[in-house]
Amino acid sequence: MNEIKNSLNGSGMKIGIAVARFNEVVTDRLLDGAVRQLETLGVSSKDITVAHVPGAFELPGICRRMVDSEKFDAVIALGAVIRGETGHYDVVVNASTGGVAKLAAEGKIPVILGILTTDTVDQAMNRAGLKAGNLGCSWASTAVEMVNLYKEV
Ligand code: INI
């Protein structure tokens, strides 16, 4: 049996992060958690590129360009879509998560879905580190793990 164990060594990796400004109070925290965790795992800050976009709807497009640039080992899409804040919640959720998922499934490089979808700002804040852990950290770990996995498969 061949088994590939997960590795969280991020040294030498180049990571692209696309982050939505909409609901910035949440997405700033996700970004902070992701960057801190990447650095903890050995990714150099000079190898982390952050692209700011207006909203979650814009994430798939910029992620696609980051993938196609071949400058990154992984891309993380960060956003927060909050039901209470919008009449077109379903449209923004489906377009953003669906677009990122499609890109991820192409399997060129890992593309990490870091889009919170919640009913309230409180729920989103809790998942961005206020009460529970900061999901930005988890998504950064997922990116590093998947880059190492892609090297082996
Ligand atoms: N964008 C978000 O990232 N989160 C939201 O909750 C949201 N709401 O509430 O509508 C949102 N809308 C903007 C959207 O992502 C685009 O920026 C806009 O439609 C222009 O394309």
GROMACS .gro file of C-alpha atoms and ligand atoms in nm:
model
  174
    1MET     CA    1   0.000   0.000   0.000
    2ASN     CA    2   0.123   0.350  -0.083
    3GLU     CA    3   0.013   0.616   0.157
    4ILE     CA    4   0.076   0.988   0.127
    5LYS     CA    5   0.078   1.154   0.467
    6ASN     CA    6  -0.009   1.519   0.504
    7SER     CA    7   0.275   1.767   0.534
    8LEU     CA    8   0.236   2.121   0.662
    9ASN     CA    9   0.581   2.244   0.561
   10GLY     CA   10   0.523   2.558   0.355
   11SER     CA   11   0.882   2.666   0.302
   12GLY     CA   12   0.949   2.787  -0.051
   13MET     CA   13   0.581   2.804  -0.146
   14LYS     CA   14   0.429   3.095  -0.332
   15ILE     CA   15   0.070   3.163  -0.232
   16GLY     CA   16  -0.187   3.395  -0.390
   17ILE     CA   17  -0.473   3.524  -0.179
   18ALA     CA   18  -0.778   3.697  -0.326
   19VAL     CA   19  -0.987   3.875  -0.065
   20ALA     CA   20  -1.321   4.053  -0.097
   21ARG     CA   21  -1.367   4.399   0.059
   22PHE     CA   22  -1.743   4.350   0.109
   23ASN     CA   23  -1.799   4.274   0.479
   24GLU     CA   24  -1.443   4.390   0.539
   25VAL     CA   25  -1.478   4.366   0.915
   26VAL     CA   26  -1.494   3.989   0.864
   27THR     CA   27  -1.266   3.943   0.564
   28ASP     CA   28  -0.983   4.148   0.721
   29ARG     CA   29  -0.976   3.900   1.008
   30LEU     CA   30  -0.981   3.602   0.771
   31LEU     CA   31  -0.691   3.754   0.578
   32ASP     CA   32  -0.496   3.823   0.894
   33GLY     CA   33  -0.547   3.464   1.014
   34ALA     CA   34  -0.449   3.318   0.676
   35VAL     CA   35  -0.131   3.526   0.644
   36ARG     CA   36  -0.022   3.456   1.002
   37GLN     CA   37  -0.075   3.083   0.956
   38LEU     CA   38   0.110   3.073   0.624
   39GLU     CA   39   0.407   3.242   0.789
   40THR     CA   40   0.386   3.001   1.084
   41LEU     CA   41   0.406   2.713   0.835
   42GLY     CA   42   0.721   2.857   0.677
   43VAL     CA   43   0.587   3.058   0.382
   44SER     CA   44   0.795   3.374   0.343
   45SER     CA   45   0.596   3.699   0.351
   46LYS     CA   46   0.761   3.803   0.020
   47ASP     CA   47   0.601   3.493  -0.136
   48ILE     CA   48   0.247   3.587  -0.032
   49THR     CA   49   0.055   3.804  -0.281
   50VAL     CA   50  -0.279   3.953  -0.178
   51ALA     CA   51  -0.527   4.085  -0.437
   52HIS     CA   52  -0.819   4.288  -0.301
   53VAL     CA   53  -1.148   4.273  -0.496
   54PRO     CA   54  -1.481   4.450  -0.434
   55GLY     CA   55  -1.693   4.147  -0.342
   56ALA     CA   56  -1.718   3.770  -0.337
   57PHE     CA   57  -1.868   3.770  -0.685
   58GLU     CA   58  -1.532   3.893  -0.818
   59LEU     CA   59  -1.332   3.612  -0.655
   60PRO     CA   60  -1.355   3.340  -0.924
   61GLY     CA   61  -1.228   3.574  -1.197
   62ILE     CA   62  -0.924   3.696  -1.008
   63CYS     CA   63  -0.849   3.344  -0.885
   64ARG     CA   64  -0.860   3.219  -1.244
   65ARG     CA   65  -0.607   3.484  -1.344
   66MET     CA   66  -0.385   3.392  -1.050
   67VAL     CA   67  -0.395   3.025  -1.151
   68ASP     CA   68  -0.327   3.104  -1.518
   69SER     CA   69  -0.033   3.331  -1.425
   70GLU     CA   70   0.156   3.018  -1.308
   71LYS     CA   71   0.316   3.236  -1.039
   72PHE     CA   72   0.158   3.053  -0.745
   73ASP     CA   73   0.160   2.707  -0.588
   74ALA     CA   74  -0.189   2.763  -0.445
   75VAL     CA   75  -0.461   3.026  -0.438
   76ILE     CA   76  -0.692   3.105  -0.147
   77ALA     CA   77  -1.024   3.287  -0.206
   78LEU     CA   78  -1.149   3.478   0.099
   79GLY     CA   79  -1.493   3.634   0.129
   80ALA     CA   80  -1.799   3.666   0.349
   81VAL     CA   81  -2.153   3.654   0.215
   82ILE     CA   82  -2.410   3.735   0.481
   83ARG     CA   83  -2.778   3.666   0.421
   84GLY     CA   84  -2.907   3.948   0.638
   85GLU     CA   85  -2.713   4.201   0.434
   86THR     CA   86  -2.840   4.122   0.087
   87GLY     CA   87  -3.140   4.045  -0.127
   88HIS     CA   88  -2.929   3.855  -0.377
   89TYR     CA   89  -2.753   3.633  -0.123
   90ASP     CA   90  -2.820   3.316  -0.321
   91VAL     CA   91  -2.688   3.466  -0.643
   92VAL     CA   92  -2.364   3.587  -0.483
   93VAL     CA   93  -2.315   3.261  -0.288
   94ASN     CA   94  -2.377   3.037  -0.587
   95ALA     CA   95  -2.164   3.240  -0.829
   96SER     CA   96  -1.870   3.282  -0.592
   97THR     CA   97  -1.857   2.934  -0.441
   98GLY     CA   98  -1.946   2.765  -0.771
   99GLY     CA   99  -1.678   2.960  -0.958
  100VAL     CA  100  -1.409   2.881  -0.704
  101ALA     CA  101  -1.517   2.516  -0.685
  102LYS     CA  102  -1.497   2.478  -1.064
  103LEU     CA  103  -1.145   2.618  -1.064
  104ALA     CA  104  -1.041   2.392  -0.777
  105ALA     CA  105  -1.176   2.085  -0.954
  106GLU     CA  106  -0.960   2.154  -1.258
  107GLY     CA  107  -0.671   2.041  -1.039
  108LYS     CA  108  -0.398   2.263  -1.185
  109ILE     CA  109  -0.301   2.397  -0.843
  110PRO     CA  110  -0.498   2.386  -0.517
  111VAL     CA  111  -0.765   2.656  -0.502
  112ILE     CA  112  -0.904   2.692  -0.153
  113LEU     CA  113  -1.266   2.789  -0.086
  114GLY     CA  114  -1.249   3.043   0.194
  115ILE     CA  115  -1.590   3.203   0.155
  116LEU     CA  116  -1.802   3.225   0.469
  117THR     CA  117  -2.176   3.201   0.407
  118THR     CA  118  -2.379   3.290   0.714
  119ASP     CA  119  -2.715   3.431   0.820
  120THR     CA  120  -2.572   3.704   1.043
  121VAL     CA  121  -2.264   3.919   1.092
  122ASP     CA  122  -2.220   3.765   1.439
  123GLN     CA  123  -2.197   3.415   1.295
  124ALA     CA  124  -1.941   3.532   1.041
  125MET     CA  125  -1.735   3.715   1.306
  126ASN     CA  126  -1.735   3.407   1.528
  127ARG     CA  127  -1.590   3.199   1.245
  128ALA     CA  128  -1.333   3.468   1.175
  129GLY     CA  129  -1.180   3.424   1.518
  130LEU     CA  130  -1.404   3.613   1.756
  131LYS     CA  131  -1.533   3.303   1.941
  132ALA     CA  132  -1.444   2.988   1.750
  133GLY     CA  133  -1.110   2.961   1.570
  134ASN     CA  134  -1.026   3.179   1.275
  135LEU     CA  135  -1.115   2.982   0.962
  136GLY     CA  136  -0.858   3.188   0.771
  137CYS     CA  137  -0.590   2.991   0.961
  138SER     CA  138  -0.750   2.658   0.870
  139TRP     CA  139  -0.776   2.752   0.504
  140ALA     CA  140  -0.408   2.849   0.498
  141SER     CA  141  -0.317   2.508   0.642
  142THR     CA  142  -0.536   2.342   0.380
  143ALA     CA  143  -0.352   2.530   0.105
  144VAL     CA  144  -0.008   2.417   0.230
  145GLU     CA  145  -0.123   2.059   0.281
  146MET     CA  146  -0.272   2.043  -0.068
  147VAL     CA  147   0.038   2.189  -0.236
  148ASN     CA  148   0.247   1.916  -0.075
  149LEU     CA  149  -0.008   1.654  -0.177
  150TYR     CA  150  -0.015   1.778  -0.538
  151LYS     CA  151   0.365   1.739  -0.551
  152GLU     CA  152   0.320   1.367  -0.477
  153VAL     CA  153   0.026   1.283  -0.706
  154INI     N1  154  -2.041   4.062  -0.177
  154INI     C1  155  -1.988   3.994  -0.072
  154INI     O1  156  -1.869   3.960  -0.073
  154INI     N2  157  -2.066   3.964   0.035
  154INI     C2  158  -2.197   3.999   0.042
  154INI     O2  159  -2.263   3.968   0.144
  154INI     C3  160  -2.253   4.071  -0.068
  154INI     N3  161  -2.388   4.116  -0.063
  154INI     O3  162  -2.440   4.128   0.049
  154INI     O4  163  -2.448   4.148  -0.165
  154INI     C4  164  -2.171   4.101  -0.179
  154INI     N4  165  -2.221   4.168  -0.285
  154INI     C5  166  -2.137   4.230  -0.385
  154INI     C6  167  -2.095   4.132  -0.495
  154INI     O5  168  -2.002   4.038  -0.444
  154INI     C7  169  -2.027   4.205  -0.612
  154INI     O6  170  -1.916   4.278  -0.565
  154INI     C8  171  -2.122   4.301  -0.686
  154INI     O7  172  -2.242   4.237  -0.721
  154INI     C9  173  -2.054   4.355  -0.815
  154INI     O8  174  -2.025   4.249  -0.905
   0.00000   0.00000   0.00000
